[in-house]
CSV table of C-alpha atoms and ligand atoms in Angstrom, one decimal:
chain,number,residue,atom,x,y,z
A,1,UNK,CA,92.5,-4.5,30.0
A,2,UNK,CA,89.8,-2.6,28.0
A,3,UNK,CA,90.3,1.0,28.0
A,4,UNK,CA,90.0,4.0,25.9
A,5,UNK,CA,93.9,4.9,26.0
A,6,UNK,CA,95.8,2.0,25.5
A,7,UNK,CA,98.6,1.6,23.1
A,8,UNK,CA,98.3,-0.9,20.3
A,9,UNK,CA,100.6,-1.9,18.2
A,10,UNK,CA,99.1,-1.6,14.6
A,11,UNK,CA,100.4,-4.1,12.8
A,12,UNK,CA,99.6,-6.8,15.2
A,13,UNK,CA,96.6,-5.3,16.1
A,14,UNK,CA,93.1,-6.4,14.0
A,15,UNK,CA,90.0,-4.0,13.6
A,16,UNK,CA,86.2,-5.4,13.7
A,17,UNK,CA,83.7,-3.8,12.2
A,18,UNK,CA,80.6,-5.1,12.5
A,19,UNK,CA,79.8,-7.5,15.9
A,20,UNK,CA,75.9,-8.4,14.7
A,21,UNK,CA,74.9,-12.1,14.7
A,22,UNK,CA,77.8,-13.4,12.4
A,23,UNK,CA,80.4,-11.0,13.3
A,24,UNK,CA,80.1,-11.0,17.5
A,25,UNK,CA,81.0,-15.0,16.9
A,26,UNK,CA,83.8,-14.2,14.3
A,27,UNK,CA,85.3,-11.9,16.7
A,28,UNK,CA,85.2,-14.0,20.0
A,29,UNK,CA,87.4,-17.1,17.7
A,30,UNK,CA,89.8,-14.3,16.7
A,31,UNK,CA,90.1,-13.2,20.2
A,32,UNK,CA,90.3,-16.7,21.4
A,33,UNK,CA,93.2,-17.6,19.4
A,34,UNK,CA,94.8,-14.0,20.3
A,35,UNK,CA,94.3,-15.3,24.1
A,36,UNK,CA,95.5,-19.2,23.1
A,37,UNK,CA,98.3,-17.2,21.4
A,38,UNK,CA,97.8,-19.3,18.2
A,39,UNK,CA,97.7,-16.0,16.1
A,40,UNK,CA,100.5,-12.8,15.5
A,41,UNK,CA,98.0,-10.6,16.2
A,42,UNK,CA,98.0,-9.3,19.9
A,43,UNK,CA,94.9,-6.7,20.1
A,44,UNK,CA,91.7,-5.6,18.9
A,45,UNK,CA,90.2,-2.4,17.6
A,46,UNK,CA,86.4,-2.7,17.4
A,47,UNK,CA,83.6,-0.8,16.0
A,48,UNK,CA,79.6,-0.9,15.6
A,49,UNK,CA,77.0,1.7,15.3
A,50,UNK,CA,75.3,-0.1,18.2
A,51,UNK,CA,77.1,0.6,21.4
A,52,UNK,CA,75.2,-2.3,23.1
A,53,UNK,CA,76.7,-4.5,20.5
A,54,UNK,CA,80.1,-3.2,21.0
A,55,UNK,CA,80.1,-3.1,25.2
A,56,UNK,CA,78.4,-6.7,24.8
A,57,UNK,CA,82.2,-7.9,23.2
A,58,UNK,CA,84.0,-5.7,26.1
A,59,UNK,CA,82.3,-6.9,28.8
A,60,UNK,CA,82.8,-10.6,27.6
A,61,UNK,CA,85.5,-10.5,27.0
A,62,UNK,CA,87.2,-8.9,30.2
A,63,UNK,CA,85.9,-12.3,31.7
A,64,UNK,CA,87.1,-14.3,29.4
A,65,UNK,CA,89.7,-13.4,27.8
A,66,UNK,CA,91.0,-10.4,30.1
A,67,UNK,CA,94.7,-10.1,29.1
A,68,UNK,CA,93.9,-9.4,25.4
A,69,UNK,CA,93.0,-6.3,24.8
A,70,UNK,CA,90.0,-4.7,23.3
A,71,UNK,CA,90.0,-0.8,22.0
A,72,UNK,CA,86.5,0.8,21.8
A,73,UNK,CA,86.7,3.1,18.5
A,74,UNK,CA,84.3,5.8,17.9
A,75,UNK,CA,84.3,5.6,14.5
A,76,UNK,CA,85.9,3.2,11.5
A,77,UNK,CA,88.0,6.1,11.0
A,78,UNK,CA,89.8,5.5,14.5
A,79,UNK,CA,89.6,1.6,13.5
A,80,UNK,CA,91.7,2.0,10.7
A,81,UNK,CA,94.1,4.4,12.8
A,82,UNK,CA,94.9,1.5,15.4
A,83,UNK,CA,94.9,-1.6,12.8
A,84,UNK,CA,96.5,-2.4,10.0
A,85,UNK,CA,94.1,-5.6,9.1
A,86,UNK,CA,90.6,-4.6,9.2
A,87,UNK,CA,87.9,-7.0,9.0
A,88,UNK,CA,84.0,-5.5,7.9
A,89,UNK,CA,80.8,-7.8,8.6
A,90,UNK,CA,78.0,-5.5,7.5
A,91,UNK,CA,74.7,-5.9,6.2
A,92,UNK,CA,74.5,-4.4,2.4
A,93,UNK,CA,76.7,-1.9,0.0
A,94,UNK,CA,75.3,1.1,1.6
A,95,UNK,CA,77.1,-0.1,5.1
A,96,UNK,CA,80.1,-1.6,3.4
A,97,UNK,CA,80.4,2.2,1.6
A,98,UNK,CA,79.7,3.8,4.9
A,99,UNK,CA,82.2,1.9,6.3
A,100,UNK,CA,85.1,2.8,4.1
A,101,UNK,CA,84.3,5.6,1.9
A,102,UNK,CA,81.9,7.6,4.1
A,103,UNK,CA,82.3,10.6,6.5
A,104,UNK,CA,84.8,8.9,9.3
A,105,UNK,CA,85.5,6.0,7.3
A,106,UNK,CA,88.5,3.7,6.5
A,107,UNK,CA,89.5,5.8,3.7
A,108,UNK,CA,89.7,9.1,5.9
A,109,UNK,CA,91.8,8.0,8.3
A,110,UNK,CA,94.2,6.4,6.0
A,111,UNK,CA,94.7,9.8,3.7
A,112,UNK,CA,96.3,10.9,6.8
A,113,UNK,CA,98.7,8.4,7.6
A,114,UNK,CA,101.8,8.0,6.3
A,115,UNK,CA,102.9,5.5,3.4
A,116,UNK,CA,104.4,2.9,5.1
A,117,UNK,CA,101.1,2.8,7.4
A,118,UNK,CA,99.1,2.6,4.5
A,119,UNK,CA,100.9,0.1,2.9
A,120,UNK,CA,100.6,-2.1,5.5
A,121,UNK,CA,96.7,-1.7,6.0
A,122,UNK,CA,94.9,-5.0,4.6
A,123,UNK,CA,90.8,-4.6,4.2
A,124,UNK,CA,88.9,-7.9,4.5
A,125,UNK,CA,85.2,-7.0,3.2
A,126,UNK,CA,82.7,-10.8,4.6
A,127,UNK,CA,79.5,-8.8,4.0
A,128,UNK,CA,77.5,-10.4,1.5
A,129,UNK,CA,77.1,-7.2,-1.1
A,130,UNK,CA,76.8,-6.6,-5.0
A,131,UNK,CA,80.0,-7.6,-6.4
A,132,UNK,CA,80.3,-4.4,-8.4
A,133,UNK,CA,80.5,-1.7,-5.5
A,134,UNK,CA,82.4,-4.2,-3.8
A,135,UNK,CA,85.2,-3.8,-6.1
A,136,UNK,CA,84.8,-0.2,-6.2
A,137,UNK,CA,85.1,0.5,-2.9
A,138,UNK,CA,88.4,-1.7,-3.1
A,139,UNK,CA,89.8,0.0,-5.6
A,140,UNK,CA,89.5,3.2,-4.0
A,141,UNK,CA,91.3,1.9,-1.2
A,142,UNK,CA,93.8,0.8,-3.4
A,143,UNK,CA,94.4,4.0,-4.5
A,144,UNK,CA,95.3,5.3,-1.4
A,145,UNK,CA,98.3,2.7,-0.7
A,146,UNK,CA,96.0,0.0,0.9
A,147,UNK,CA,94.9,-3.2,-0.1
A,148,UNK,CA,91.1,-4.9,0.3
A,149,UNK,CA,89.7,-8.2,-0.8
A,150,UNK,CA,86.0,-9.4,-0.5
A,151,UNK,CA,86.0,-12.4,2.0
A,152,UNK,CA,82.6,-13.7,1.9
A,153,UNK,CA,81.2,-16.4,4.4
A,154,UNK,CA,78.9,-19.4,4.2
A,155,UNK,CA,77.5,-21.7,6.7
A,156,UNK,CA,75.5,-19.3,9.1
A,157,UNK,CA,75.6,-18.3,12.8
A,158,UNK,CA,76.8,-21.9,13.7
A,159,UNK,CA,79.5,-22.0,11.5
A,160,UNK,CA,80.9,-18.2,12.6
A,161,UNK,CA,79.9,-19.9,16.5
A,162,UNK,CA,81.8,-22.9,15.8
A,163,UNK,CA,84.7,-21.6,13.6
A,164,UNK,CA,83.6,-23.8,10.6
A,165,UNK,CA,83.0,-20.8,8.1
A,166,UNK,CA,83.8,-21.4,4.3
A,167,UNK,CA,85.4,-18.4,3.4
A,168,UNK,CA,85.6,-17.6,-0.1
A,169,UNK,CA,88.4,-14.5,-1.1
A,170,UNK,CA,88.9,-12.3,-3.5
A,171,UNK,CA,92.3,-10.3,-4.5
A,172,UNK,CA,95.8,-10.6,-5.2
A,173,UNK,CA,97.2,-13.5,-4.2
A,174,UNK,CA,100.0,-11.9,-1.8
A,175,UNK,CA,97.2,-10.5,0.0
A,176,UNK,CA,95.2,-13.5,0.3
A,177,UNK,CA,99.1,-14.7,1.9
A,178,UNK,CA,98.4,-12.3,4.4
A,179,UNK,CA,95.2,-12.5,5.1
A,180,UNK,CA,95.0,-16.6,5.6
A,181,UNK,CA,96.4,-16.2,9.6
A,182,UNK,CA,93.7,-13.8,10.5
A,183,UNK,CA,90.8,-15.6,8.7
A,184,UNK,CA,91.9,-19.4,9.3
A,185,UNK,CA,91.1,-18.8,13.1
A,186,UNK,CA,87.1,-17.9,12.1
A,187,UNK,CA,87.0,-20.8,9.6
A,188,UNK,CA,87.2,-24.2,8.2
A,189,UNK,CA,88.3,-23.7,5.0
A,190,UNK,CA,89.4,-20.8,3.4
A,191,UNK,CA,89.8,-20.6,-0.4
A,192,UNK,CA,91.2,-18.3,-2.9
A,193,UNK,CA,88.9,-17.7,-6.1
A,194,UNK,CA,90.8,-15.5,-8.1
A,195,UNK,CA,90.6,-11.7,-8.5
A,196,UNK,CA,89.0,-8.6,-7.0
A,197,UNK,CA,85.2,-9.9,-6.4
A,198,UNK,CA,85.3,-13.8,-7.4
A,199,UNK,CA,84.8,-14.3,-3.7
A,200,UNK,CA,81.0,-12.5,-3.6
A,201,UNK,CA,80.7,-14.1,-7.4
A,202,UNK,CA,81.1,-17.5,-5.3
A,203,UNK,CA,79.2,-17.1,-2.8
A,204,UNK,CA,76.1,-15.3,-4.6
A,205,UNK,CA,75.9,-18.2,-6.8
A,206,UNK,CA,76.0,-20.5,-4.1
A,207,UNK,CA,73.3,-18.7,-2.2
A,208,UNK,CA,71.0,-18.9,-5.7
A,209,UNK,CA,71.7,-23.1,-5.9
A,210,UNK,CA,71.1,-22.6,-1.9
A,211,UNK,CA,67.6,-20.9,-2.6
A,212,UNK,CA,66.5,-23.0,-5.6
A,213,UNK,CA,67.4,-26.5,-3.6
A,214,UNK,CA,65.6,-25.3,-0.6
A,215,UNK,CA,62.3,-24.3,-2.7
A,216,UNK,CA,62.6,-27.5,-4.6
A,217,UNK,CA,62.7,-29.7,-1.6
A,218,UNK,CA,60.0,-27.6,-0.1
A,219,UNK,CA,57.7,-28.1,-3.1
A,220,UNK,CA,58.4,-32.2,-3.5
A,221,UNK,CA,57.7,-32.4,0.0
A,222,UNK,CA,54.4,-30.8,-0.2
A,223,UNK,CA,53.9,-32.8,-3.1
A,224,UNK,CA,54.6,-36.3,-2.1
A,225,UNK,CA,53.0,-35.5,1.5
A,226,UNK,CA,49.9,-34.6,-0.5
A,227,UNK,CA,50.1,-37.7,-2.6
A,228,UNK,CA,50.2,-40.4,0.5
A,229,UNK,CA,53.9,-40.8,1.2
A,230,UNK,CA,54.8,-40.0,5.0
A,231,UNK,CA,56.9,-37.2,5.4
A,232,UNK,CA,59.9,-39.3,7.2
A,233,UNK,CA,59.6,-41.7,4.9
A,234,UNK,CA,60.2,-39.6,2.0
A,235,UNK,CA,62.5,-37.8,3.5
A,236,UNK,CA,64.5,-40.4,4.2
A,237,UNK,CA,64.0,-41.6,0.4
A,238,UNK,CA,65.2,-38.0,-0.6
A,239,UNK,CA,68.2,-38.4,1.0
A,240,UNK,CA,69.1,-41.7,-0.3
A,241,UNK,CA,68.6,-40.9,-3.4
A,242,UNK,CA,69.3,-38.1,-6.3
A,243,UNK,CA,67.2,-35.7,-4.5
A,244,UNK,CA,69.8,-35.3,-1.4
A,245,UNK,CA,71.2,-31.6,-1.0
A,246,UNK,CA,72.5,-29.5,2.5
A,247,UNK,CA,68.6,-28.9,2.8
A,248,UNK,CA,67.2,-32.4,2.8
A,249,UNK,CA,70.1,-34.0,5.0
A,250,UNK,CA,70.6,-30.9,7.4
A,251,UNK,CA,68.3,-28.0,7.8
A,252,UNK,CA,64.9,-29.9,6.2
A,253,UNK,CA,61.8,-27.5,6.1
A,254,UNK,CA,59.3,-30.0,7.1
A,255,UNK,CA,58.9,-30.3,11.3
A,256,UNK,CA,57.6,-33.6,10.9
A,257,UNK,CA,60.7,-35.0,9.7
A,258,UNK,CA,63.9,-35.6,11.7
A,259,UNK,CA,67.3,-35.7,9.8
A,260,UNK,CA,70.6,-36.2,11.4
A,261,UNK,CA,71.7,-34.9,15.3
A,262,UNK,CA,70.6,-31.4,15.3
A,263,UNK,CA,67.4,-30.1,15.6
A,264,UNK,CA,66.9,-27.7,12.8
A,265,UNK,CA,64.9,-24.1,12.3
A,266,UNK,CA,61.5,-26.4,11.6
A,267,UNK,CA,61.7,-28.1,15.1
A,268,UNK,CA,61.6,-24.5,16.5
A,269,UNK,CA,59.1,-22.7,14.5
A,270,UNK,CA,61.5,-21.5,12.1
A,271,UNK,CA,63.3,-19.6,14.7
A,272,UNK,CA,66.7,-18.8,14.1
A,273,UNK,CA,69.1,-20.1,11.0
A,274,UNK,CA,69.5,-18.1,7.7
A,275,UNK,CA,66.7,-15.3,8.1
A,276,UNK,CA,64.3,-15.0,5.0
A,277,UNK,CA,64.8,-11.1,4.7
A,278,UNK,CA,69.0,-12.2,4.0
A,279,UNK,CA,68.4,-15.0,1.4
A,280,UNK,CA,66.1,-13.1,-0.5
A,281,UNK,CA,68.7,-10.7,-0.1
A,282,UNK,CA,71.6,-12.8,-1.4
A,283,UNK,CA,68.9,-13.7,-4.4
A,284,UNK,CA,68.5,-10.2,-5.3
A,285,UNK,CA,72.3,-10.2,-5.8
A,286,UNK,CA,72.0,-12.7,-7.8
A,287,UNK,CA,69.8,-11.9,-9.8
A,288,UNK,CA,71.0,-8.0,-10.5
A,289,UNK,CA,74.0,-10.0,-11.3
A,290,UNK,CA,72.8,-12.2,-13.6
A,291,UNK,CA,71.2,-9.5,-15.4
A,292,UNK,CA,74.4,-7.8,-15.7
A,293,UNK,CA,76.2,-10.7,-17.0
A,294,UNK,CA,73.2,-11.5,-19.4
A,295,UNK,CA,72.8,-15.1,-17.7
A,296,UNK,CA,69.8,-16.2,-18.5
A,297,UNK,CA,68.5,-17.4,-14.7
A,298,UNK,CA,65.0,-19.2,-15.3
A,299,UNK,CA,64.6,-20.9,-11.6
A,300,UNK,CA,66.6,-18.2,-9.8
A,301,UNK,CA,64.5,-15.1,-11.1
A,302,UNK,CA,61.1,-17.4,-10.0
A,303,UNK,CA,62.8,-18.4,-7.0
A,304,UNK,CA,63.4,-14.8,-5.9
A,305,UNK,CA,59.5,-14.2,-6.8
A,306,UNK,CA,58.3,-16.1,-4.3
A,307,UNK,CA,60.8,-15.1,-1.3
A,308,UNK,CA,60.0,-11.7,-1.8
A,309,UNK,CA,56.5,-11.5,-0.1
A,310,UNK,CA,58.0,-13.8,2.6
A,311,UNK,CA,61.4,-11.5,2.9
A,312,UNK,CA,59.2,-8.1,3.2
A,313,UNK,CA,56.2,-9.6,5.6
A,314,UNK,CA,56.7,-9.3,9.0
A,315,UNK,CA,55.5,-13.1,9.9
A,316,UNK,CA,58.7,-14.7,7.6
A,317,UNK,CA,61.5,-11.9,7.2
A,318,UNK,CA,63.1,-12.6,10.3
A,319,UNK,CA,62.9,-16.5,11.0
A,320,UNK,CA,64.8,-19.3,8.8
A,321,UNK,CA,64.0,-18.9,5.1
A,322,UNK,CA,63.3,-22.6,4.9
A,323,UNK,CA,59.7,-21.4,6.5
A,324,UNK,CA,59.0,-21.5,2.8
A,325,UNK,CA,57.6,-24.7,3.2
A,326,UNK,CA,55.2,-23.6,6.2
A,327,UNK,CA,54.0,-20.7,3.8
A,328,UNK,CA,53.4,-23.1,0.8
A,329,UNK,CA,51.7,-25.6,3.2
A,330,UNK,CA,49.4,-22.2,4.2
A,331,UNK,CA,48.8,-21.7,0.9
A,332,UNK,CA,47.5,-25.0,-0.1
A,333,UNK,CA,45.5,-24.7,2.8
A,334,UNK,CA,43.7,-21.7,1.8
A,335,UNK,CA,43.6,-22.8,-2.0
A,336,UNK,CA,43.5,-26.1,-1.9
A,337,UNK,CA,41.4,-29.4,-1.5
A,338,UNK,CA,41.2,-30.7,1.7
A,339,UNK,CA,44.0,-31.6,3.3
A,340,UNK,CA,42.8,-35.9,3.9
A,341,UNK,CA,46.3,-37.2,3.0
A,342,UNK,CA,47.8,-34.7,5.4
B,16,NAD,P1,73.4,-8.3,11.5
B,16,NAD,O1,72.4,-7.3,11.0
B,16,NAD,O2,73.1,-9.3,12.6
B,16,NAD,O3,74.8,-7.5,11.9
B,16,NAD,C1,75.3,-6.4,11.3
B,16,NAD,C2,76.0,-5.6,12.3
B,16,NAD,O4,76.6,-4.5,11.6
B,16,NAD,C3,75.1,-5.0,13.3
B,16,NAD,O5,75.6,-5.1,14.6
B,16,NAD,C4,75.0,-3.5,12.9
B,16,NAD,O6,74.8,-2.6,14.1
B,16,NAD,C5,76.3,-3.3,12.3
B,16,NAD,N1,76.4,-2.1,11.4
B,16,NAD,C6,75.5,-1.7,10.5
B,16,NAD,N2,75.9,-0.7,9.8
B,16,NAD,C7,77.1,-0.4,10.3
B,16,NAD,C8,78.1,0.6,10.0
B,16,NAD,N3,77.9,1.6,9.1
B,16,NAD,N4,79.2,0.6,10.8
B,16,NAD,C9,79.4,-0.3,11.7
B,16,NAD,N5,78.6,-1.3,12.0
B,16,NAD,C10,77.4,-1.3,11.3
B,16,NAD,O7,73.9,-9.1,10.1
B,16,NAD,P2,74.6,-10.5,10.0
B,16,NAD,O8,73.6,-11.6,10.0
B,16,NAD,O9,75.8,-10.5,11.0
B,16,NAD,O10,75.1,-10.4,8.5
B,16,NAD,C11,76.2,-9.6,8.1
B,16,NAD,C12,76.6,-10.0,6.7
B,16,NAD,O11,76.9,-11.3,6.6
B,16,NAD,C13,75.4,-9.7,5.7
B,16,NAD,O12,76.0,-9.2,4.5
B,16,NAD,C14,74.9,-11.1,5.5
B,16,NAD,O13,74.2,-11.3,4.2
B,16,NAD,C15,76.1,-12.0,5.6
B,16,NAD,N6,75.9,-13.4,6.0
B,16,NAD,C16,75.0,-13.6,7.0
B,16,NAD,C17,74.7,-15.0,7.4
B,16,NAD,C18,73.7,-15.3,8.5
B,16,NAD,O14,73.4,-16.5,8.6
B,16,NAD,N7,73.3,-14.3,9.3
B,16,NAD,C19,75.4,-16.0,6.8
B,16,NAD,C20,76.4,-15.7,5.8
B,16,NAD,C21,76.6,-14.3,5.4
């Protein structure tokens, strides 16, 4: 069904931009409920600056779900000329920009549709960017007739794989009316926070508890392994007690120790997960945010410290950040005494 000329209806039709490790999953449970015909919307328009990424969806896609079809765009530009929802999963601001406000973006092709088409055009930004050119770039869409919210994600490639994504939004409320059917099939639960960039403000300062918790735990782990106690065993005391967090009870840095059904990042030499180059990412926001709102962040700024040299060496940046606990654990080696209790 995938071909370069087919007609799509635009206003049952949904653009992609952006099919990289969260959004190829997010796009296959929106095509899956097109195909299950759960959803209004009938067809796709997709974009990437990799083609690889982009013929990888077609060609799964005409196995799987061949009677829902899949347009090819060459640019956002021609996204935004098929759909009237368009959904954006980039890395930083500078894509999210590209994406709308650049040379063939969104915003170009819109100028040259008519009012009603613009009108109906809804913008649903998941990257994970600075809240401040976030809402820029949505008000500029706004003043061109269309409407954009920020729609930020949490719980990693396994939550956009399994459809479990917390989705936090940010906009009008009759948007967020709107866009609820084509973000409930990607998610678990999806929750209006209020205005125009309350969805990144939620999930940035989730990500700075997420990195603080997961640097804690790693540190008392150390710590009480270095002291005597058996890693399972206080592990296991962690999580029984006032210590417990998402990092103790489901992705816990230390290999040695086993916690609940799946195997996390630790059992496979970090590989995998929530990648060390985007938490320290997510912590940067944070903290430029923080700044801006004069928030004093004592742990978050130190926190950010130390990810840094992990999130810009080539051994750390692309496996799960909480490898932090392998790189404190090197450390100690190197600085420490030796390693009896161990
Ligand atoms: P990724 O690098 O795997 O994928 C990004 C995709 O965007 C790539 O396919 C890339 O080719 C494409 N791209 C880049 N610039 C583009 C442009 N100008 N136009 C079109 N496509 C472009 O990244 P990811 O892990 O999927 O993360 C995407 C966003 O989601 C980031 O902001 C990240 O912080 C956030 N996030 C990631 C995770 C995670 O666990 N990976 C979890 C929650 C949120």
């Amino acid at each position: 069904m995938s071909n370069s000329r087919m007609l799509l209806e635009r206003t049952s039709t949904v653009g992609f931009i952006g099919l990289g490790a969260m959004g190829n999953h997010m796009f296959n449970n929106l095509v899956t409920s097109a195909a299950k015909s759960c959803s209004q919307f009938k067809s796709f328009a997709i974009f990437d600056v990799s083609e690889n990424a982009m013929n990888r969806e077609i060609q799964r896609h005409k196995t799987e779900h061949p009677l829902v079809p899949i347009l090819k765009c060459s640019s956002p530009a021609e996204v935004a000329t098929k759909a009237s929802y368009i959904i954006s999963m980039v890395p930083t601001s500078t894509h999210v920009q590209d994406v709308y406000t650049g040379e063939n973006g969104v915003m170009s092709a819109l100028k040259e549709l008519d009012q009603e088409a613009r009108a109906q055009t809804l913008c649903l930004d998941q990257s994970t960017i600075e809240q401040s050119a976030s809402k820029a770039v949505a008000l500029k869409m706004r003043e061109v007739g269309a409407d954009m919210m920020d729609a930020p994600v949490s719980g990693g490639v396994v939550g956009a794989r399994d459809a479990t994504l917390a989705i936090m939004v940010g906009g009008d409320e009759g948007s967020f009316e709107r866009a609820l059917p084509v973000l409930s099939p990607m998610a678990r639960k999806v929750t209006h926070c209020g205005d125009l960039g309350t969805g990144l403000a939620a999930k940035i300062s989730n990500n700075l508890l997420l990195g603080i918790t997961m640097l804690g735990l790693s540190e008392a782990t150390l710590l009480g392994r270095s002291l005597g106690v058996k890693p399972q065993v206080l592990a296991d005391i962690i999580n029984n007690s006032t210590g417990r967090c998402w990092s103790s009870e489901t992705n816990h840095p230390d290999p040695a120790v086993k916690v609940g059904a799946a195997s996390p990042p630790a059992h496979r030499n970090y590989e995998g997960g929530f990648v060390t180059k985007l938490a320290h990412k997510d912590l940067g926001l944070a903290v430029k945010a923080a700044e801006g709102a004069h928030v004093p962040l004592e742990l978050g700024k130190r926190c950010e410290e130390v990810f840094k040299p992990l999130a810009r060496g080539e051994e750390w940046a692309n496996r799960d950040f909480s490898g932090v606990f392998q790189a404190l654990s090197d450390l100690r080696a190197h600085a420490g005494p030796p390693q009896a209790a161990l």
